[in-house]
mmCIF file of C-alpha atoms and ligand atoms in Angstrom:
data_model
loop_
_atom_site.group_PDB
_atom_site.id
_atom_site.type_symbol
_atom_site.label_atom_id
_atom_site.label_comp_id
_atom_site.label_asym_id
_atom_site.label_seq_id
_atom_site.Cartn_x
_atom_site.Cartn_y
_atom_site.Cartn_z
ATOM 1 C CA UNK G 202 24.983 35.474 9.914
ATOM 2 C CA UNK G 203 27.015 32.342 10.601
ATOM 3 C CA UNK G 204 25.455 29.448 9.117
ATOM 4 C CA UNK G 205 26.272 26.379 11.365
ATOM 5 C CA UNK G 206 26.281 23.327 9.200
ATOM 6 C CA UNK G 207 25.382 19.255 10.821
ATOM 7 C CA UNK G 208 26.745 16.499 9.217
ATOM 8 C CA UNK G 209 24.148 13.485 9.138
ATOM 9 C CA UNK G 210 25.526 11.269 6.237
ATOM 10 C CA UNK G 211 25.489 8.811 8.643
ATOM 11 C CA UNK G 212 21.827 9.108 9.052
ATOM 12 C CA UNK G 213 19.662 11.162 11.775
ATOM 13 C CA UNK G 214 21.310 12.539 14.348
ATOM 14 C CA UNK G 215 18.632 13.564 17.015
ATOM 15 C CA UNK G 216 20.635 16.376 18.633
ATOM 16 C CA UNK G 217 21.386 17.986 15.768
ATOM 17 C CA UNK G 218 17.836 17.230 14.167
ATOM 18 C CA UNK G 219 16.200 18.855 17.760
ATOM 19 C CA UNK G 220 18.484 21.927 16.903
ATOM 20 C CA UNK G 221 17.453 22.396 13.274
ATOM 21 C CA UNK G 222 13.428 21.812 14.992
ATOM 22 C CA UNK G 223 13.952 25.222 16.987
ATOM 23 C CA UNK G 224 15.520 27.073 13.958
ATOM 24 C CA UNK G 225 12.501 26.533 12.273
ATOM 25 C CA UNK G 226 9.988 26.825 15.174
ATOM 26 C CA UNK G 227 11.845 29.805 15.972
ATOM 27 C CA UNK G 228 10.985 31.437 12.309
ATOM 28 C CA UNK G 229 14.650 30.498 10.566
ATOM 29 C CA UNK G 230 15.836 28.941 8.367
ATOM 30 C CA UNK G 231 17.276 25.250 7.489
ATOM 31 C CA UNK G 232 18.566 23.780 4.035
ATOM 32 C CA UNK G 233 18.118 20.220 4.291
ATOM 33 C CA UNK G 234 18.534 16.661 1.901
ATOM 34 C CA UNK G 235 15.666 15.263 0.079
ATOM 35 C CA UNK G 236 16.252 12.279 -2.486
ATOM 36 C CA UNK G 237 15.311 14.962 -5.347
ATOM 37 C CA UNK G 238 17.645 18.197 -4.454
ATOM 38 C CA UNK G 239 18.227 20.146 -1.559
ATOM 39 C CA UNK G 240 15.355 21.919 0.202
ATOM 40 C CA UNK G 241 15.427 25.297 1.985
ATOM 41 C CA UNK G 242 13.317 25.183 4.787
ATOM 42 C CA UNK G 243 10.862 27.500 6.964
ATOM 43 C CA UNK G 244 8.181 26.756 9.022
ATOM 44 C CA UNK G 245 5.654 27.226 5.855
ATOM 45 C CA UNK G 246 2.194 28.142 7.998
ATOM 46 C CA UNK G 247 4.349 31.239 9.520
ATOM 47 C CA UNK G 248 4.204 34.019 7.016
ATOM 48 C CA UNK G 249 7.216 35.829 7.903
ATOM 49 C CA UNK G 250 9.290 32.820 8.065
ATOM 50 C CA UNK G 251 7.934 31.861 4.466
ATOM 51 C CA UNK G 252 9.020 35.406 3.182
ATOM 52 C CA UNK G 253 12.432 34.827 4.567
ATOM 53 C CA UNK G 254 12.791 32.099 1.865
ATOM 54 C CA UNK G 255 11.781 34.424 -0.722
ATOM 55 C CA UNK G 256 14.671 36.778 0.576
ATOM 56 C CA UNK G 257 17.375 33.925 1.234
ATOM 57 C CA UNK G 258 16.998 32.787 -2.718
ATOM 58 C CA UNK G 259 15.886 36.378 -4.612
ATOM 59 C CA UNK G 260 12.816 34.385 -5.736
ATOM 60 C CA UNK G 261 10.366 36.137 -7.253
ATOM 61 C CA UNK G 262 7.483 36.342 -4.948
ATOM 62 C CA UNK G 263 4.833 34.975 -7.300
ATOM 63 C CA UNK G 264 6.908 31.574 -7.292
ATOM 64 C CA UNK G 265 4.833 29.079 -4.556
ATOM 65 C CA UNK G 266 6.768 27.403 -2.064
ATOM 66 C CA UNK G 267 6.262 22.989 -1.954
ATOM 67 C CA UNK G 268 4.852 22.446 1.696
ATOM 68 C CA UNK G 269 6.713 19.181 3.317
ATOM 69 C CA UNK G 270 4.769 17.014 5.290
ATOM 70 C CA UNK G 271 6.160 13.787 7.486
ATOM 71 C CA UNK G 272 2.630 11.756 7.828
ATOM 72 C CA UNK G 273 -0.461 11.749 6.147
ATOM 73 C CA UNK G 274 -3.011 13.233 8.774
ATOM 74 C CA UNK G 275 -0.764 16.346 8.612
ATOM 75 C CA UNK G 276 -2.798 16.783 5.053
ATOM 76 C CA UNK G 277 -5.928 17.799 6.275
ATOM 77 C CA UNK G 278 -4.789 20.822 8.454
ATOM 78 C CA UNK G 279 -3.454 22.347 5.043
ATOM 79 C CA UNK G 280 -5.959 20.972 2.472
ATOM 80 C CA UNK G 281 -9.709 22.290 2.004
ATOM 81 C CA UNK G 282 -10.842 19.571 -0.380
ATOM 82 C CA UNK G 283 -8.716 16.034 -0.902
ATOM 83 C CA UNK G 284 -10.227 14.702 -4.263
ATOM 84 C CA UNK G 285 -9.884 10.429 -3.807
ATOM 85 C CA UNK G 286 -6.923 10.484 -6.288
ATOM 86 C CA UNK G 287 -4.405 12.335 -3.491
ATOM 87 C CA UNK G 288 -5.422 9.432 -1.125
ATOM 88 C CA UNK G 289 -4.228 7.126 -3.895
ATOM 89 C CA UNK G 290 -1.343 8.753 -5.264
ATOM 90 C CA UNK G 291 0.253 9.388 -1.909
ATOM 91 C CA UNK G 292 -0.036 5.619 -0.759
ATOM 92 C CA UNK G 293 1.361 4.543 -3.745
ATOM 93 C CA UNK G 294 4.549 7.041 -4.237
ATOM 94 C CA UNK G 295 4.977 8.704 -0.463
ATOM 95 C CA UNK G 296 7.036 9.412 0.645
ATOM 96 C CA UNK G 297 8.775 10.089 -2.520
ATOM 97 C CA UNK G 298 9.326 12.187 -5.444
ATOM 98 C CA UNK G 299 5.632 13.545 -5.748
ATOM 99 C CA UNK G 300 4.349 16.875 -5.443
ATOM 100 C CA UNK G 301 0.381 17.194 -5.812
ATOM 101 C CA UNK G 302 -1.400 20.483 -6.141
ATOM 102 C CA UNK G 303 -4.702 20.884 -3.920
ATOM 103 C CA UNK G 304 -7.227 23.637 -2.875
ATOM 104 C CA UNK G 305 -5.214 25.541 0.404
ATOM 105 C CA UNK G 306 -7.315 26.216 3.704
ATOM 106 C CA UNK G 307 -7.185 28.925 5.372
ATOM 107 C CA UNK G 308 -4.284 27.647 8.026
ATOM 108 C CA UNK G 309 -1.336 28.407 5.038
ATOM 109 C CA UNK G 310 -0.615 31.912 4.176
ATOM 110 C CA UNK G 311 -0.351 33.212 0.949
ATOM 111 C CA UNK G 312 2.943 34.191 1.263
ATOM 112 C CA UNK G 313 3.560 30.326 1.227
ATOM 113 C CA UNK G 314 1.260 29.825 -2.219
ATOM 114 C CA UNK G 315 2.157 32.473 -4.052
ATOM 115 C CA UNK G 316 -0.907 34.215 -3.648
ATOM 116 C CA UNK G 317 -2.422 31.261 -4.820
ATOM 117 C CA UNK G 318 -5.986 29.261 -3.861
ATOM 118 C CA UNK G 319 -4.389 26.097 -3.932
ATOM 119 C CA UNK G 320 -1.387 24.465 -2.006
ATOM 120 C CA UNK G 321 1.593 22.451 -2.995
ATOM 121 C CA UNK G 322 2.062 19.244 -0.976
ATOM 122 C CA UNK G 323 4.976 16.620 -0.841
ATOM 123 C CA UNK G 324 6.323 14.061 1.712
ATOM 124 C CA UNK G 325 9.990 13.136 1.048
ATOM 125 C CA UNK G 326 11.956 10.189 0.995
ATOM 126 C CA UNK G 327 14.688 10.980 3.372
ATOM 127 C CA UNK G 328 14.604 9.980 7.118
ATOM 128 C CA UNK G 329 16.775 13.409 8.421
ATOM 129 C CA UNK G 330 14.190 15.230 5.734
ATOM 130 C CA UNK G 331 11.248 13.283 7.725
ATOM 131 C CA UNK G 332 12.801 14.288 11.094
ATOM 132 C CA UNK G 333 13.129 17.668 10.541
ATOM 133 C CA UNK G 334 9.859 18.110 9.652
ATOM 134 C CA UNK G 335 8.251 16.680 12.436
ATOM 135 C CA UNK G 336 10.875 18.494 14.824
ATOM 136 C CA UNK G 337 10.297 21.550 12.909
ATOM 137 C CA UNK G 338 6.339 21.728 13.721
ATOM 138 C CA UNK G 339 5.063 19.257 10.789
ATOM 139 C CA UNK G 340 4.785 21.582 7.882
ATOM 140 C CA UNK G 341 8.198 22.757 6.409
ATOM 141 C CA UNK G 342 7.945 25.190 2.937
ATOM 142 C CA UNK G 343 10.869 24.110 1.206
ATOM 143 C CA UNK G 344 11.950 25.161 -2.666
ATOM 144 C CA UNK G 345 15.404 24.279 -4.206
ATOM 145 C CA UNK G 346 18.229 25.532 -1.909
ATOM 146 C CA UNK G 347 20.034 27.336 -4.393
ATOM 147 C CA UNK G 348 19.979 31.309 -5.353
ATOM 148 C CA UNK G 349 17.113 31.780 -7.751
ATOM 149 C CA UNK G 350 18.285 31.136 -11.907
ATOM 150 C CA UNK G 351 21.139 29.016 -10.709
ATOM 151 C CA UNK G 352 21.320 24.692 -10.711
ATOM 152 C CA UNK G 353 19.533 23.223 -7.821
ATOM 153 C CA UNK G 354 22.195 21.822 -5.301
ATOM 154 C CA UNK G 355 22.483 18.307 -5.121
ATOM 155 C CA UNK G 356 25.064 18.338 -2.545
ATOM 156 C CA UNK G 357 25.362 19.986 0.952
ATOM 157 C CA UNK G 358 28.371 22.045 -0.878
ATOM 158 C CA UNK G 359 26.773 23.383 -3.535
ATOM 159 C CA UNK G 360 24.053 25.131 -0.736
ATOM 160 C CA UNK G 361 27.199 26.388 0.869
ATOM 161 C CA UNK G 362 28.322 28.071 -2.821
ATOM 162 C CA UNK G 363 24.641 29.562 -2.529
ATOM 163 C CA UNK G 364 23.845 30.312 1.122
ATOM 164 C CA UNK G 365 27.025 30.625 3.208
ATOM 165 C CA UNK G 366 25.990 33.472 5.413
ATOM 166 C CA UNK G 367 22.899 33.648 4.371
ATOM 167 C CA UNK G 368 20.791 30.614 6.640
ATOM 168 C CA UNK G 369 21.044 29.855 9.925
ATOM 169 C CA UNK G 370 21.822 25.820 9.178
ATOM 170 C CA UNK G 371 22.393 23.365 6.977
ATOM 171 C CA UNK G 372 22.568 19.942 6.967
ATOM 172 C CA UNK G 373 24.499 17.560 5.053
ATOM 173 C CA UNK G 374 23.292 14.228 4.193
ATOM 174 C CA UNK G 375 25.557 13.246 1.690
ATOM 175 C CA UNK G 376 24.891 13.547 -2.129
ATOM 176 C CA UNK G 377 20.714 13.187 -3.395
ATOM 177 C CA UNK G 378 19.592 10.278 -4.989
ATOM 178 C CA UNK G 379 17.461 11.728 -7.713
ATOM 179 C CA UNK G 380 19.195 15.087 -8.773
ATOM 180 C CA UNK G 381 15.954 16.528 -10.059
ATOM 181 C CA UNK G 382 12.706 17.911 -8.497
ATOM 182 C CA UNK G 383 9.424 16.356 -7.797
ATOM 183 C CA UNK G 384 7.328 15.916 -10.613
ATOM 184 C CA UNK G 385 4.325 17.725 -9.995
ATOM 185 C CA UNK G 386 0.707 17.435 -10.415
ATOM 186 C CA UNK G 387 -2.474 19.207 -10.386
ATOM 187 C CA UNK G 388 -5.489 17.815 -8.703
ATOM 188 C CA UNK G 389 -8.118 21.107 -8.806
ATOM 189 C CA UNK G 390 -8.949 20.685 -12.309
ATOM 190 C CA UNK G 391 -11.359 17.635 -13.826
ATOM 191 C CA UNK G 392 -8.270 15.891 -15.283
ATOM 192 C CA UNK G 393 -4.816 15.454 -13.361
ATOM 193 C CA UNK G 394 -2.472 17.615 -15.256
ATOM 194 C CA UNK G 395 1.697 17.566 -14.715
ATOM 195 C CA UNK G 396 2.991 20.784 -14.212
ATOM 196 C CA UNK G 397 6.420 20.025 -13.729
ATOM 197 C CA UNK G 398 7.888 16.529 -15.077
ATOM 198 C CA UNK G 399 10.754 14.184 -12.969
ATOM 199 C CA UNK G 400 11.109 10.683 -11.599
ATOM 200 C CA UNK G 401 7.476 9.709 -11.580
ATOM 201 C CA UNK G 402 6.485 9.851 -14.923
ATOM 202 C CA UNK G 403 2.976 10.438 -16.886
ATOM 203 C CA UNK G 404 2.871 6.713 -17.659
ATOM 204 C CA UNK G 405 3.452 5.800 -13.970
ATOM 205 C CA UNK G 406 0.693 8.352 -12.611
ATOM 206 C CA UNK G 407 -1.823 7.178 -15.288
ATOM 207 C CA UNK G 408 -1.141 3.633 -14.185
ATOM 208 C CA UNK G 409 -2.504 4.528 -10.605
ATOM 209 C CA UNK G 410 -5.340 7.368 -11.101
ATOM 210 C CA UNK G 411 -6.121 6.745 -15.185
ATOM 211 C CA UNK G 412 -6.326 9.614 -17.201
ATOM 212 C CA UNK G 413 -3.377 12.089 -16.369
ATOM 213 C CA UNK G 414 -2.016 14.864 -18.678
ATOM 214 C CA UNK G 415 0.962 17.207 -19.516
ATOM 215 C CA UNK G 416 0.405 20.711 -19.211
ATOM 216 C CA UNK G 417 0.993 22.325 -22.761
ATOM 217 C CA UNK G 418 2.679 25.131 -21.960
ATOM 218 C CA UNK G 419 5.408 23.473 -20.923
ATOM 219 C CA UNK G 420 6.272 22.495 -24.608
ATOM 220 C CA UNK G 421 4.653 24.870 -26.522
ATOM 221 C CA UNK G 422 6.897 27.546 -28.391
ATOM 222 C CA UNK G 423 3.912 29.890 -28.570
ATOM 223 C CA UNK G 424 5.102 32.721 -26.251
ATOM 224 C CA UNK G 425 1.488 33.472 -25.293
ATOM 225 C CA UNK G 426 1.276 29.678 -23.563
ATOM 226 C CA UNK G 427 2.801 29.789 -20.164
ATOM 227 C CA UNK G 428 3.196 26.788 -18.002
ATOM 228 C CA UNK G 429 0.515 26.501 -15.394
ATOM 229 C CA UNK G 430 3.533 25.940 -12.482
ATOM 230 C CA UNK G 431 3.925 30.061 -11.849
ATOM 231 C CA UNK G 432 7.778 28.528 -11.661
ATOM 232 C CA UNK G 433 8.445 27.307 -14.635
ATOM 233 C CA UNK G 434 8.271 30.365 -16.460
ATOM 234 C CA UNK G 435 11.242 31.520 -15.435
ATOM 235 C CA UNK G 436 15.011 30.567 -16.757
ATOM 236 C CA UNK G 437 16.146 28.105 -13.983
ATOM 237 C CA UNK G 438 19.537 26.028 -13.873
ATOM 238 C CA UNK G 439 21.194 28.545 -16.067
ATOM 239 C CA UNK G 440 25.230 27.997 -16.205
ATOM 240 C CA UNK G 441 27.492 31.233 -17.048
ATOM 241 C CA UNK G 442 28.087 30.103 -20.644
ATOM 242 C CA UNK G 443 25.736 29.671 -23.334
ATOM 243 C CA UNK G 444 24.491 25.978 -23.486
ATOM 244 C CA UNK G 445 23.197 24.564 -27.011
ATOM 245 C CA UNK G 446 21.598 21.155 -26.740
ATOM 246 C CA UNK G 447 22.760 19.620 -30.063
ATOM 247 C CA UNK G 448 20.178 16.889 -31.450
ATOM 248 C CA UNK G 449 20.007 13.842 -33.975
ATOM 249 C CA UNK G 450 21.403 11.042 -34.499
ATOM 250 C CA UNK G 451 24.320 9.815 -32.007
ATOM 251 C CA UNK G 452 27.102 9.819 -34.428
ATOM 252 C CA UNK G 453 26.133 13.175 -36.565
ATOM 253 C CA UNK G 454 25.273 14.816 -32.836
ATOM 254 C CA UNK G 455 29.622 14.001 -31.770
ATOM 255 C CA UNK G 456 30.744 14.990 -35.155
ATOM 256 C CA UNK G 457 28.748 18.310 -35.138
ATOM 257 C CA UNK G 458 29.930 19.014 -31.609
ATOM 258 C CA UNK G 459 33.548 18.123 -32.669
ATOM 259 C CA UNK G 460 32.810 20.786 -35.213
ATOM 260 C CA UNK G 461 31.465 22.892 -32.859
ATOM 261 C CA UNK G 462 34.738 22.694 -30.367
ATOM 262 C CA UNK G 463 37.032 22.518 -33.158
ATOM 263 C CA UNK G 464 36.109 26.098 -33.983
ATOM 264 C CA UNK G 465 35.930 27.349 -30.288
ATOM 265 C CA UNK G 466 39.612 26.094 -30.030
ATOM 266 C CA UNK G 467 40.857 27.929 -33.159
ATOM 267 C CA UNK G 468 39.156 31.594 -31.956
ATOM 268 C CA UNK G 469 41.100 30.588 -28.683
ATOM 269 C CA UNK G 470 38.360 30.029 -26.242
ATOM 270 C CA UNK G 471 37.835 26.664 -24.306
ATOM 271 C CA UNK G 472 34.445 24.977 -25.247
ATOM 272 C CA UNK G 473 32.824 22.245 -22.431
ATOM 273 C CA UNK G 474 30.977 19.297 -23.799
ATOM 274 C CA UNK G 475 28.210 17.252 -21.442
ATOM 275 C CA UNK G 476 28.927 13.652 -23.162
ATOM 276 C CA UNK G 477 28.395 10.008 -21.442
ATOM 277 C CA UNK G 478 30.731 7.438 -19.965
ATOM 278 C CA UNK G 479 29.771 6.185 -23.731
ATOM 279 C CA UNK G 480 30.794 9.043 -26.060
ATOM 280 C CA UNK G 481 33.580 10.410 -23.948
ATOM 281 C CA UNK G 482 36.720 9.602 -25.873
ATOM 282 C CA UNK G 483 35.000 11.296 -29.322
ATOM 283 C CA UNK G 484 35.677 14.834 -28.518
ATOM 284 C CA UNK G 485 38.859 17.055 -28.719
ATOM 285 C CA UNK G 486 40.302 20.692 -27.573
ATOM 286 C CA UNK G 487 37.654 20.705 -25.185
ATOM 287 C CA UNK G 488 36.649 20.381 -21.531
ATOM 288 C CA UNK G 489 34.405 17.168 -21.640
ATOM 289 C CA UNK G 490 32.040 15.853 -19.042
ATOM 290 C CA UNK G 491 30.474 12.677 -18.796
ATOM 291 C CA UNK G 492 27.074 13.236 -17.092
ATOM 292 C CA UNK G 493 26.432 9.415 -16.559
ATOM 293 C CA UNK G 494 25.740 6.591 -18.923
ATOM 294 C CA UNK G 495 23.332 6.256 -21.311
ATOM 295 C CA UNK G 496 22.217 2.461 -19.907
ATOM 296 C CA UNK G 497 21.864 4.159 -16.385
ATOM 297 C CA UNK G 498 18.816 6.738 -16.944
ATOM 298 C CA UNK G 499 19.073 7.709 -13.107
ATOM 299 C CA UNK G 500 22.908 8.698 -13.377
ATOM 300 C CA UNK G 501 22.173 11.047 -15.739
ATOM 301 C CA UNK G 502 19.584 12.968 -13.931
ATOM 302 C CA UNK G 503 21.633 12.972 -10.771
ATOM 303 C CA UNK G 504 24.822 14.255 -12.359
ATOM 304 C CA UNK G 505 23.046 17.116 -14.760
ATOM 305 C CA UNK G 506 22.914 20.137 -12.004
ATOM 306 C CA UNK G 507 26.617 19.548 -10.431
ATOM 307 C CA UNK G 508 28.065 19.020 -14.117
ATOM 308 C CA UNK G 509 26.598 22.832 -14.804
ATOM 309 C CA UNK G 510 28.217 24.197 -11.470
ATOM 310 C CA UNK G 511 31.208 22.574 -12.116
ATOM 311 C CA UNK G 512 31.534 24.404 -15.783
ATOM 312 C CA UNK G 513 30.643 27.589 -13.863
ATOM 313 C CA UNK G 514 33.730 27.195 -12.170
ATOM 314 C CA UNK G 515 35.885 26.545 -15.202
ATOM 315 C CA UNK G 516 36.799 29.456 -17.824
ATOM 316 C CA UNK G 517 34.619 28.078 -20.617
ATOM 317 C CA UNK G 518 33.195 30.090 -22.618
ATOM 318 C CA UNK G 519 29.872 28.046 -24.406
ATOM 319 C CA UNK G 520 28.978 24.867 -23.609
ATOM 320 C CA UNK G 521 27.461 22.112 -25.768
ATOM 321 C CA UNK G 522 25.575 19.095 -24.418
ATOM 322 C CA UNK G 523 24.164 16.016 -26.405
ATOM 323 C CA UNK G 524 20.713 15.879 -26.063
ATOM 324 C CA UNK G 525 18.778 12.758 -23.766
ATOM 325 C CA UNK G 526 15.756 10.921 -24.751
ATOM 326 C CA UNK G 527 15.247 8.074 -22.210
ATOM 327 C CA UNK G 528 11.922 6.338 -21.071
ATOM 328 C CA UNK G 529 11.322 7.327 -17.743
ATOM 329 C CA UNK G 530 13.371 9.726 -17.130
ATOM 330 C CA UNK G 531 13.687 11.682 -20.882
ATOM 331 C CA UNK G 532 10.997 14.088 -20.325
ATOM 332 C CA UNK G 533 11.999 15.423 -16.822
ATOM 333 C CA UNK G 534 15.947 15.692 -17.603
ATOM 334 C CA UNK G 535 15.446 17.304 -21.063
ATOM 335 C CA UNK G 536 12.704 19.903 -19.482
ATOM 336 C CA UNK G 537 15.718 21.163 -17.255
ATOM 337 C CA UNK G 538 18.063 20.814 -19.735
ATOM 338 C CA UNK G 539 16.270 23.161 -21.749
ATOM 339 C CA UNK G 540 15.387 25.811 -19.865
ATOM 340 C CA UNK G 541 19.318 25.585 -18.475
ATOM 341 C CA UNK G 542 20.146 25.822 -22.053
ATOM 342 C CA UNK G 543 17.394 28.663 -22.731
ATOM 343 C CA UNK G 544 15.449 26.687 -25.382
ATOM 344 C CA UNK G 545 18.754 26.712 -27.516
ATOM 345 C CA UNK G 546 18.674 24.094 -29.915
ATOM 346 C CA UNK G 547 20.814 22.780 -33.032
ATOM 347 C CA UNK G 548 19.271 20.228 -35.420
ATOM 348 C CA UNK G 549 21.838 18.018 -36.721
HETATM 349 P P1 AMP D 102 10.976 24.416 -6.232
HETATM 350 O O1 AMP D 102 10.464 24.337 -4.847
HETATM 351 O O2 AMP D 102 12.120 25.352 -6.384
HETATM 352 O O3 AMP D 102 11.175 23.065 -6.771
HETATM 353 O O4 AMP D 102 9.781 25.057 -7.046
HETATM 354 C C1 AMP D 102 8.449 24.710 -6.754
HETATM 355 C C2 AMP D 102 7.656 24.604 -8.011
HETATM 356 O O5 AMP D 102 6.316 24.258 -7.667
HETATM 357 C C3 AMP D 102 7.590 25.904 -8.801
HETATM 358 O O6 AMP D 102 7.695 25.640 -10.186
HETATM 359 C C4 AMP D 102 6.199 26.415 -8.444
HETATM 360 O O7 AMP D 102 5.697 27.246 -9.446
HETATM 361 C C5 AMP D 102 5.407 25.133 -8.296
HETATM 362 N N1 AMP D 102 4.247 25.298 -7.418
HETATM 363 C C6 AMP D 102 4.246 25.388 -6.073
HETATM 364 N N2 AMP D 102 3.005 25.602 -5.597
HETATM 365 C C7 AMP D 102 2.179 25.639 -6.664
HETATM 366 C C8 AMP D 102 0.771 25.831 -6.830
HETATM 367 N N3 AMP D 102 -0.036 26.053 -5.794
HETATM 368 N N4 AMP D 102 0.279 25.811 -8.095
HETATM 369 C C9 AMP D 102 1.088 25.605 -9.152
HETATM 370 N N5 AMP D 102 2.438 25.408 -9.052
HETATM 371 C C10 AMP D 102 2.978 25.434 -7.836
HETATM 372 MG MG1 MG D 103 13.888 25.451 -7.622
#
């Protein structure tokens, strides 16, 4: 398959958006910006077209697909039951970063959920993303545009490492804003619950609805806890080499890492280092990154998946990463960080 790909950095281009419409009317399918990641989009109440996805990523078919939606009314074709907190939520934070969990009817197949009761919805902040859905029939299933395991794509060119050949379009908007997923959260249950942490945080959601909590399985070592989000069970964002998350205080965290690299250098391998625009010129015989700065919470998270494709595309051989507690944007990037890093942690 050739996979045609529309440049809109400039903003919406109505030809091209009227093009990517029929794709996904027609049952294809289109990878397209959103201010978290990169989406990869079907037309999400056509079954076949869902499965497609499914194929296109080598997800694993119990994983449920977000449903995009461009206006509010579109929420009652796909919803059985809106509890008053949706209503709330979504006037507050959509379109944006948001992904709420409600009981499905009947009109989405269950090759969209998951097999699940219950329905994923989101509206995006991202006029071509906004266009395309409404060109595309109103209700676009979308998850991360990148092969299943590997970092979400946070440019048009990382799809194109993933996808080339694969999808019939994609469109390039020009880098995200965000650089991680929706947060998401559960309104089926008596109290909100976040299955999947990221820009809106638990502080923000309680602020609107009250009471709001984090699913425990999502930090609970006890392998008999899973995370309510059928997703998040699975190793995600996972760079080639071994990444350790090494955590404590700033100045013991470079010197173990120096340690760390030091040692790397000596068996004659090539460690990489994710560091800040802060603790760059610390480290030696190694490849170091700078992820963002440690005043700028937002750089960080938008940096995090490219700086693990770009060490997949350098020789090295483990990588080691400082670890990020921030305020409103801590929890979400150190969730992906460790499950990129498969829980691997050194205590310094
Ligand atoms: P992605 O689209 O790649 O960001 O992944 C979507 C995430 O949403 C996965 O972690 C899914 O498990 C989760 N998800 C989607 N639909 C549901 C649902 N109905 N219930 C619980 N989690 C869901
Ligand atoms: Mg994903």
């Amino acid at each position: 398959m050739k996979t045609v790909v529309e440049t809109m950095t400039d903003g919406v281009d109505e030809d091209g958006i009227l093009r990517a419409g029929e794709i996904l009317r027609g049952g294809g399918l289109v990878a397209f910006p959103t201010e978290t990641v990169y989406g990869l989009g079907a037309d999400a109440l056509d079954q076949e077209a869902a499965r497609k996805i499914y194929q296109a990523k080598g997800r694993p078919s119990d994983n449920p697909l977000i449903v995009h939606i461009a206006d509010w009314e579109a929420i009652h074709k796909i919803t059985e039951e809106l509890p008053p907190q949706a209503k709330l939520l979504a006037d507050t934070f959509w379109p944006g970063p948001l992904t709420m969990i409600l009981k499905k009817s009947a009109a989405v197949p269950r090759a969209t959920t998951g097999g699940l009761d219950t329905v994923a919805v989101r509206m995006p902040d991202n006029a071509v993303a906004l266009a395309l859905i409404r060109a595309g029939g109103g209700y676009v299933a979308a998850p991360s545009a990148n092969t299943s395991g590997r970092p979400s794509p946070t440019t048009a060119g990382h799809v194109l490492e993933d996808m080339d050949g694969v999808i019939d379009m994609i469109i390039d908007g020009g880098p995200v804003q965000i650089g991680l997923e929706s947060t998401i959260v559960d309104l089926t249950g008596e109290v909100p619950v976040i299955l999947r942490p990221g820009f809106i945080s638990q502080e923000m959601l309680r602020g609107v609805i009250g009471p709001v909590e984090m699913d425990r399985g999502l930090s609970s070592q006890d392998p008999a806890v899973h995370p309510k989000a059928p997703g998040m069970k699975y190793r995600h964002y996972a760079p080639k080499a071994p990444l350790f998350i090494v955590e404590g205080e700033a100045g013991r965290v470079r010197q173990k890492i120096n340690e760390l690299t030091v040692a790397e250098h000596e068996r004659g391998h090539l460690a990489g280092v994710i560091a800040t625009d802060e603790s760059l010129g610390f480290y030696e015989h190694a490849a170091v990154k700078s992820i963002g700065s440690r005043t700028e919470e937002l750089s960080i998270a938008q940096h995090l998946y490219a700086i693990l494709r770009e060490f997949d595309l350098m020789d090295v051989s483990v990588i080691y990463s400082e670890a990020f507690e921030m305020p409103q944007l801590g929890a979400a990037i150190m969730n992906r960080l460790m499950k990129a890093a498969g829980h691997q942690v050194i205590e310094v």
